[in-house]
Amino acid sequence: MRPPLQRLRNILDFALASLSRRKGRNLSLLGVYTLVVFILASLIFFVQALKGEARALLAQAPDMVVQRMVAGRHDPIDLGRAQAIEEMRGVSGVRPRLWGYYYDPIYGGNLTVMAVEDAELPNDALWVGQGVARNLRVKQGDMITLRAYDGLPMLFTVQKVLSDASELISADLVLMSQSNVRALFAMREGTATDLAVDVGNARELPTIAAKIVERFPDARPILKSEILRTYEAVFDWRGGLMVVVLASAILSFVIFAWDKATGLSAEERREIGILKSIGWESGDILLLKTWEGAVVSLTAFLAGTLLAYVHVFFFSASLFDHALRGWSILFPRYRLAPSVDAYQLVILFVLTVLPYTVATLVPSWRAAMVDPDTAMRS
Amino acid sequence: MTAIELTQVFKTYEAGLATPYTAVDGVSLTVPGQRLTVLKGPSGSGKTTLLTLLGCMARPTSGRIHLHGVPAGILPALNQGDTLEVTSLPERFLTAVRRRNFGFVFQHFNLIRGVSVLENVCLPTYPTGEDPRVVEGRAEALLKDLGLGRHLRASVDRLSGGEAQRVAIARALISDPPVIVADEPTAHLDSHLSEGFMELLGHFKTLGKTVIVASHDPIVCHGALVDRVIELRDGRVVEGA
Amino acid sequence: MIQHPGILALLLASALVGLLLAGAAALGLRILQGWDLRSGSEKQLALERRTYLVSSLVATALGVQMLSLFLFIFTADDLQGQFVGAMCAAGSLAVHAFGYPTLLLKLATSLLAGLWLVLHRTDLQGYDYPLIRAKYGLLLLLAPLALVEAWLQFRYFSGLKADVMTSCCGALFGQGRQGIAAGLAGLPPRVAQPLFWSLLGALTLMGCAWLRWRRGAWLFSLLSLGYFIAALVSLVSFFGLYIYALPTHHCPFCLLHREHGFVGYVLYGALLGGVVAGMGVGAVAPFQNRASLNQALPRMQARWVIASLGLAWLFALIVGLWAWLSPLKL
Ligand SMILES: Nc1ncnc2c1ncn2[C@@H]1O[C@H](COP(=O)(O)OP(=O)(O)OP(=O)(O)O)[C@@H](O)[C@H]1O
Ligand SMILES: [Mg+2]
């Protein structure tokens, strides 16, 4: 090895040895550091995973949905309008959708009930998503009772449990025939919940949306890209807010680190004095301190990140249940699909390792400036 | 052969503050090469301070220090046997000069606790980037010569006073410096060990090294092998310059 | 302002860089004023010790700034979803007037910090602090730039509101538009291509001439800067098109994406490293006759000339081969 590299190696070896010589002190620092990285990483991974889920959810959604608004609220839309929209230029198809939310008192949550036209689905049967099957504890062939709008029970057989790639999509989904949906929610014939509009060229979406509003002033077209944008903004906003809150944690950690780094023990001061007196230069001591900081930082960063990965993707971020309840209503419990990229890691690195590094710069320099002749007088 | 020449050297601590203290007050002297020189004087007379200046460990407040006959390669433009003026060198270069030319033996031995004997001896070479295996071989040979072959891997915490000092001597010799500097080396030794130490210094002299010792121990000052005694008082040379 | 973890990270990073460099500049000013190498006074010793602090401050700042440069582009990329019409970083940066100036200033401060470290490395070789004035002079220039950059970046992010209509990179770097960015794209390959290759040729000749006669370091640095700019212009103007295999995609950022094998990192890494080494050759040239440097310096300069040429050719070979093998013909 060439001398400059060998110097780095030698001093790294010494740094590792001197870290292990002061285990107690360094382990407490490492513990706090890892905790800070863990919390922040969990949050960042969690938000990122939710964004990914939202994208997956919307991937199958239509490009545009048209609703009707009455008195500022969502109201069923006439099927006659589907015809009119289908005839507009650029529109390649319109599918009326019939759906609603059903509150299940036993499970204590909402189910999304949707109509499908499928010859294989008999009138007295329904299909449920995997999440529903789990939460209601039903399997294929079981019977389910749902209460209609007027309180009368409706009896169904579970004909099939949907096996969807993304659990999120089918988590709360119940599919039944059109007439059953109308009976369950008391929806008139000739209306739909909303209209899914397919457009040949995605660039024309805004134009077509404008035309629809012009034609039917009470219609509200919602673009998929708009929903996606809103979701992302909401997630980022929440995530950002949490980061700001966590910043105070980071700040206190930095103060803690500063304190640790500044409070050079008498023993350490003596050691540095000796090293300098036997031919180490200030730059060598700075390198020693840099290595020590790098070893601590990287260990804490790796450990914190790994723990956060396990926490978010194997335990569904269970520690955040209380803090982020808003999301768990939006998304029922499910396992998040792992999605971590270099960008997230760089953000995490900047938010945790950088403040620590900067906080220890001046104390390290101070330590390196111990006079070599102190060793002659101790 | 390395000689050190001081011209009108001052060292003032806390200059500019309310109580400036001049520990070395206009010293001019020459430490001859390949000789054993002793600095003596009462406590507080500035022996240690003068040693740090001689040994390139600290820079004087004013005055000039020349090293005669330095080995080549310390600074780019330097040839074997040239004279080097060290007083205005930046710390990095001063340290390089010190590493190559001086081995220090301290009063309190100054070994790093919790580290093995062998590693303590190798420590000065870490920043030079020398191959650790080569250095370790040299350290083992030195320690064996000094009768410490059984303690190579032991932690220095368990050594006796005399053993600790021999480890410190091995450390001072690891880079084979032409000058050995020792500050009160016999303060923690009994008279028997002190005699032994003086013999060792004599041995260095026969190897062609320059030896400088600060001490007020009579065994040192009146040793048979001592070539020169310089006496300090209140930071000034009173005899022997 | 959009609350985004990336934005918070960037604001933190530039605040830290501003702090570090402002601190370094303040120390630098004190060093410049009180410097007297002949003296061994405690004041001078304290100043010499501060030089260690300054260099560790600037080195850290450079590291942070490089991270922040890439983080900035990535964040702009990640935010594109929030602006109608933005399809990559180019669109997000064009949302308002502070986007591109921030990026350029980040680039400039990174280059200057790199150059500072080159000066510093040179200075360490000499036993009489030969570059002390040049070094701290540059620092006094660098610190205000970093502060301005931090401020611009803050303005950029605080002015962002989701849903603002913006142009995507296809439109922004499309031909026939106004503005600097479009000006680069509008530079036809007929002009940009010969410019790029002739600058590469001139740089190579000049480098060889320097290695042979040790003359013209300044010219080499100038050419190296020229090559850097020409390479960036060519990347937007035509090399990028070959890499994307799209005749209208004049975008410098999509090169960093996975679809293109992260080739952008290699290309930009080569350009940045090359220009810092190249400018370093000329920047230290005024000091090559100092007694304390006249042995070490030519060796270091030669290394930098070779590094700079090597990196320039690495860039040219990658984009050249790509263009040659591409099915697209312009
Ligand atoms: N860093 C310092 N700041 C202020 N005064 C100092 C400093 N170092 C040493 N001195 C003073 O300089 C004087 C000389 O100290 P020095 O250690 O050189 O004496 P010495 O001759 O080695 O004494 P001893 O025999 O006790 O070791 C002492 O009065 C001491 O108080
Ligand atoms: Mg003393």
PDB file of C-alpha atoms in Angstrom, chain C residues 128-270:
ATOM      1  CA  ASP C 128       6.117  28.803   4.217  1.00  0.00           C
ATOM      2  CA  TYR C 129       2.347  28.848   3.555  1.00  0.00           C
ATOM      3  CA  PRO C 130       2.959  30.070  -0.005  1.00  0.00           C
ATOM      4  CA  LEU C 131      -0.694  30.348  -1.025  1.00  0.00           C
ATOM      5  CA  ILE C 132      -2.074  31.782   2.154  1.00  0.00           C
ATOM      6  CA  ARG C 133      -3.326  35.020   0.585  1.00  0.00           C
ATOM      7  CA  ALA C 134      -4.778  33.434  -2.553  1.00  0.00           C
ATOM      8  CA  LYS C 135      -6.546  30.839  -0.469  1.00  0.00           C
ATOM      9  CA  TYR C 136      -8.229  33.177   1.933  1.00  0.00           C
ATOM     10  CA  GLY C 137      -8.983  35.665  -0.796  1.00  0.00           C
ATOM     11  CA  LEU C 138     -10.904  32.973  -2.665  1.00  0.00           C
ATOM     12  CA  LEU C 139     -12.694  32.098   0.537  1.00  0.00           C
ATOM     13  CA  LEU C 140     -13.913  35.665   0.871  1.00  0.00           C
ATOM     14  CA  LEU C 141     -15.464  35.279  -2.589  1.00  0.00           C
ATOM     15  CA  LEU C 142     -16.857  31.826  -1.930  1.00  0.00           C
ATOM     16  CA  ALA C 143     -18.706  32.560   1.312  1.00  0.00           C
ATOM     17  CA  PRO C 144     -20.999  35.317  -0.029  1.00  0.00           C
ATOM     18  CA  LEU C 145     -21.808  33.156  -3.062  1.00  0.00           C
ATOM     19  CA  ALA C 146     -22.850  30.324  -0.781  1.00  0.00           C
ATOM     20  CA  LEU C 147     -25.038  32.672   1.227  1.00  0.00           C
ATOM     21  CA  VAL C 148     -26.679  34.024  -1.921  1.00  0.00           C
ATOM     22  CA  GLU C 149     -27.222  30.468  -3.085  1.00  0.00           C
ATOM     23  CA  ALA C 150     -28.894  29.543   0.206  1.00  0.00           C
ATOM     24  CA  TRP C 151     -31.143  32.561  -0.105  1.00  0.00           C
ATOM     25  CA  LEU C 152     -32.065  31.866  -3.747  1.00  0.00           C
ATOM     26  CA  GLN C 153     -32.847  28.286  -2.901  1.00  0.00           C
ATOM     27  CA  PHE C 154     -35.068  29.400  -0.060  1.00  0.00           C
ATOM     28  CA  ARG C 155     -36.879  31.768  -2.393  1.00  0.00           C
ATOM     29  CA  TYR C 156     -37.283  29.023  -4.953  1.00  0.00           C
ATOM     30  CA  PHE C 157     -38.805  26.535  -2.534  1.00  0.00           C
ATOM     31  CA  SER C 158     -40.909  29.034  -0.668  1.00  0.00           C
ATOM     32  CA  GLY C 159     -42.381  30.206  -3.972  1.00  0.00           C
ATOM     33  CA  LEU C 160     -43.412  26.724  -5.032  1.00  0.00           C
ATOM     34  CA  LYS C 161     -47.078  25.956  -4.962  1.00  0.00           C
ATOM     35  CA  ALA C 162     -48.430  22.693  -6.227  1.00  0.00           C
ATOM     36  CA  ASP C 163     -50.518  22.768  -9.419  1.00  0.00           C
ATOM     37  CA  VAL C 164     -48.794  25.693 -11.027  1.00  0.00           C
ATOM     38  CA  MET C 165     -48.834  25.182 -14.756  1.00  0.00           C
ATOM     39  CA  THR C 166     -45.328  24.791 -16.070  1.00  0.00           C
ATOM     40  CA  SER C 167     -43.542  23.596 -19.108  1.00  0.00           C
ATOM     41  CA  CYS C 168     -42.142  20.096 -19.221  1.00  0.00           C
ATOM     42  CA  CYS C 169     -38.613  19.512 -20.334  1.00  0.00           C
ATOM     43  CA  GLY C 170     -39.871  18.705 -23.799  1.00  0.00           C
ATOM     44  CA  ALA C 171     -41.283  22.199 -24.115  1.00  0.00           C
ATOM     45  CA  LEU C 172     -38.656  24.057 -22.125  1.00  0.00           C
ATOM     46  CA  PHE C 173     -35.664  22.768 -24.004  1.00  0.00           C
ATOM     47  CA  GLY C 174     -37.614  22.557 -27.213  1.00  0.00           C
ATOM     48  CA  GLN C 175     -36.370  24.543 -30.179  1.00  0.00           C
ATOM     49  CA  GLY C 176     -37.926  27.858 -31.007  1.00  0.00           C
ATOM     50  CA  ARG C 177     -38.463  29.000 -27.403  1.00  0.00           C
ATOM     51  CA  GLN C 178     -36.959  31.992 -25.668  1.00  0.00           C
ATOM     52  CA  GLY C 179     -34.607  31.991 -22.697  1.00  0.00           C
ATOM     53  CA  ILE C 180     -31.147  30.714 -21.965  1.00  0.00           C
ATOM     54  CA  ALA C 181     -32.098  27.074 -21.753  1.00  0.00           C
ATOM     55  CA  ALA C 182     -33.763  27.180 -25.121  1.00  0.00           C
ATOM     56  CA  GLY C 183     -30.773  29.075 -26.450  1.00  0.00           C
ATOM     57  CA  LEU C 184     -28.572  26.100 -25.647  1.00  0.00           C
ATOM     58  CA  ALA C 185     -30.943  23.661 -27.241  1.00  0.00           C
ATOM     59  CA  GLY C 186     -31.343  25.988 -30.194  1.00  0.00           C
ATOM     60  CA  LEU C 187     -27.619  25.901 -30.850  1.00  0.00           C
ATOM     61  CA  PRO C 188     -27.650  23.580 -33.823  1.00  0.00           C
ATOM     62  CA  PRO C 189     -25.414  20.512 -33.708  1.00  0.00           C
ATOM     63  CA  ARG C 190     -23.708  21.940 -36.820  1.00  0.00           C
ATOM     64  CA  VAL C 191     -22.230  24.678 -34.570  1.00  0.00           C
ATOM     65  CA  ALA C 192     -22.047  22.863 -31.247  1.00  0.00           C
ATOM     66  CA  GLN C 193     -20.426  19.690 -32.512  1.00  0.00           C
ATOM     67  CA  PRO C 194     -17.344  21.247 -34.147  1.00  0.00           C
ATOM     68  CA  LEU C 195     -17.012  23.608 -31.177  1.00  0.00           C
ATOM     69  CA  PHE C 196     -16.946  20.689 -28.744  1.00  0.00           C
ATOM     70  CA  TRP C 197     -14.466  18.567 -30.683  1.00  0.00           C
ATOM     71  CA  SER C 198     -12.142  21.437 -31.499  1.00  0.00           C
ATOM     72  CA  LEU C 199     -12.058  22.487 -27.858  1.00  0.00           C
ATOM     73  CA  LEU C 200     -11.218  18.909 -26.906  1.00  0.00           C
ATOM     74  CA  GLY C 201      -8.434  18.949 -29.482  1.00  0.00           C
ATOM     75  CA  ALA C 202      -7.082  22.283 -28.286  1.00  0.00           C
ATOM     76  CA  LEU C 203      -7.226  21.139 -24.667  1.00  0.00           C
ATOM     77  CA  THR C 204      -5.304  17.974 -25.501  1.00  0.00           C
ATOM     78  CA  LEU C 205      -2.653  19.861 -27.470  1.00  0.00           C
ATOM     79  CA  MET C 206      -2.274  22.441 -24.760  1.00  0.00           C
ATOM     80  CA  GLY C 207      -2.014  19.735 -22.105  1.00  0.00           C
ATOM     81  CA  CYS C 208       0.722  17.949 -24.045  1.00  0.00           C
ATOM     82  CA  ALA C 209       2.481  21.263 -24.624  1.00  0.00           C
ATOM     83  CA  TRP C 210       2.419  21.964 -20.914  1.00  0.00           C
ATOM     84  CA  LEU C 211       3.732  18.523 -20.067  1.00  0.00           C
ATOM     85  CA  ARG C 212       6.553  19.044 -22.577  1.00  0.00           C
ATOM     86  CA  TRP C 213       7.529  22.686 -21.961  1.00  0.00           C
ATOM     87  CA  ARG C 214       5.808  23.566 -18.654  1.00  0.00           C
ATOM     88  CA  ARG C 215       4.345  26.653 -20.251  1.00  0.00           C
ATOM     89  CA  GLY C 216       0.861  28.008 -20.701  1.00  0.00           C
ATOM     90  CA  ALA C 217      -0.833  26.709 -17.580  1.00  0.00           C
ATOM     91  CA  TRP C 218      -3.227  29.623 -17.716  1.00  0.00           C
ATOM     92  CA  LEU C 219      -4.309  28.819 -21.223  1.00  0.00           C
ATOM     93  CA  PHE C 220      -4.819  25.213 -20.289  1.00  0.00           C
ATOM     94  CA  SER C 221      -7.115  26.231 -17.439  1.00  0.00           C
ATOM     95  CA  LEU C 222      -9.055  28.555 -19.672  1.00  0.00           C
ATOM     96  CA  LEU C 223      -9.489  25.833 -22.264  1.00  0.00           C
ATOM     97  CA  SER C 224     -10.510  23.423 -19.585  1.00  0.00           C
ATOM     98  CA  LEU C 225     -13.234  25.786 -18.425  1.00  0.00           C
ATOM     99  CA  GLY C 226     -14.242  26.328 -22.048  1.00  0.00           C
ATOM    100  CA  TYR C 227     -14.421  22.598 -22.626  1.00  0.00           C
ATOM    101  CA  PHE C 228     -16.567  22.195 -19.529  1.00  0.00           C
ATOM    102  CA  ILE C 229     -19.072  24.739 -20.795  1.00  0.00           C
ATOM    103  CA  ALA C 230     -18.980  23.412 -24.342  1.00  0.00           C
ATOM    104  CA  ALA C 231     -19.554  19.902 -23.052  1.00  0.00           C
ATOM    105  CA  LEU C 232     -22.603  20.985 -21.062  1.00  0.00           C
ATOM    106  CA  VAL C 233     -23.967  22.899 -24.046  1.00  0.00           C
ATOM    107  CA  SER C 234     -23.360  19.944 -26.356  1.00  0.00           C
ATOM    108  CA  LEU C 235     -25.042  17.611 -23.930  1.00  0.00           C
ATOM    109  CA  VAL C 236     -28.210  19.680 -24.050  1.00  0.00           C
ATOM    110  CA  SER C 237     -27.883  20.491 -27.724  1.00  0.00           C
ATOM    111  CA  PHE C 238     -27.198  17.090 -29.258  1.00  0.00           C
ATOM    112  CA  PHE C 239     -25.350  14.446 -27.243  1.00  0.00           C
ATOM    113  CA  GLY C 240     -28.361  14.033 -24.992  1.00  0.00           C
ATOM    114  CA  LEU C 241     -30.576  13.374 -27.977  1.00  0.00           C
ATOM    115  CA  TYR C 242     -28.460  10.399 -28.971  1.00  0.00           C
ATOM    116  CA  ILE C 243     -28.559   9.030 -25.462  1.00  0.00           C
ATOM    117  CA  TYR C 244     -32.320   9.420 -25.179  1.00  0.00           C
ATOM    118  CA  ALA C 245     -32.725   8.373 -28.802  1.00  0.00           C
ATOM    119  CA  LEU C 246     -35.314  11.109 -29.090  1.00  0.00           C
ATOM    120  CA  PRO C 247     -34.765  13.953 -31.535  1.00  0.00           C
ATOM    121  CA  THR C 248     -36.486  16.594 -29.363  1.00  0.00           C
ATOM    122  CA  HIS C 249     -35.594  15.707 -25.778  1.00  0.00           C
ATOM    123  CA  HIS C 250     -33.105  18.467 -24.907  1.00  0.00           C
ATOM    124  CA  CYS C 251     -32.816  17.711 -21.201  1.00  0.00           C
ATOM    125  CA  PRO C 252     -29.675  17.526 -19.067  1.00  0.00           C
ATOM    126  CA  PHE C 253     -31.328  15.840 -16.073  1.00  0.00           C
ATOM    127  CA  CYS C 254     -32.948  12.676 -17.377  1.00  0.00           C
ATOM    128  CA  LEU C 255     -29.411  11.328 -17.916  1.00  0.00           C
ATOM    129  CA  LEU C 256     -29.341  10.670 -14.186  1.00  0.00           C
ATOM    130  CA  HIS C 257     -32.247   8.245 -14.389  1.00  0.00           C
ATOM    131  CA  ARG C 258     -32.103   4.513 -14.207  1.00  0.00           C
ATOM    132  CA  GLU C 259     -33.482   4.188 -17.758  1.00  0.00           C
ATOM    133  CA  HIS C 260     -30.208   5.540 -19.065  1.00  0.00           C
ATOM    134  CA  GLY C 261     -28.063   3.385 -16.830  1.00  0.00           C
ATOM    135  CA  PHE C 262     -27.157   6.312 -14.523  1.00  0.00           C
ATOM    136  CA  VAL C 263     -24.716   7.417 -17.205  1.00  0.00           C
ATOM    137  CA  GLY C 264     -25.268  10.998 -16.046  1.00  0.00           C
ATOM    138  CA  TYR C 265     -23.280  10.369 -12.873  1.00  0.00           C
ATOM    139  CA  VAL C 266     -20.251   9.273 -14.849  1.00  0.00           C
ATOM    140  CA  LEU C 267     -20.580  12.133 -17.322  1.00  0.00           C
ATOM    141  CA  TYR C 268     -21.112  14.888 -14.794  1.00  0.00           C
ATOM    142  CA  GLY C 269     -18.563  13.373 -12.429  1.00  0.00           C
ATOM    143  CA  ALA C 270     -15.989  13.406 -15.225  1.00  0.00           C
TER     144      ALA C 270
END
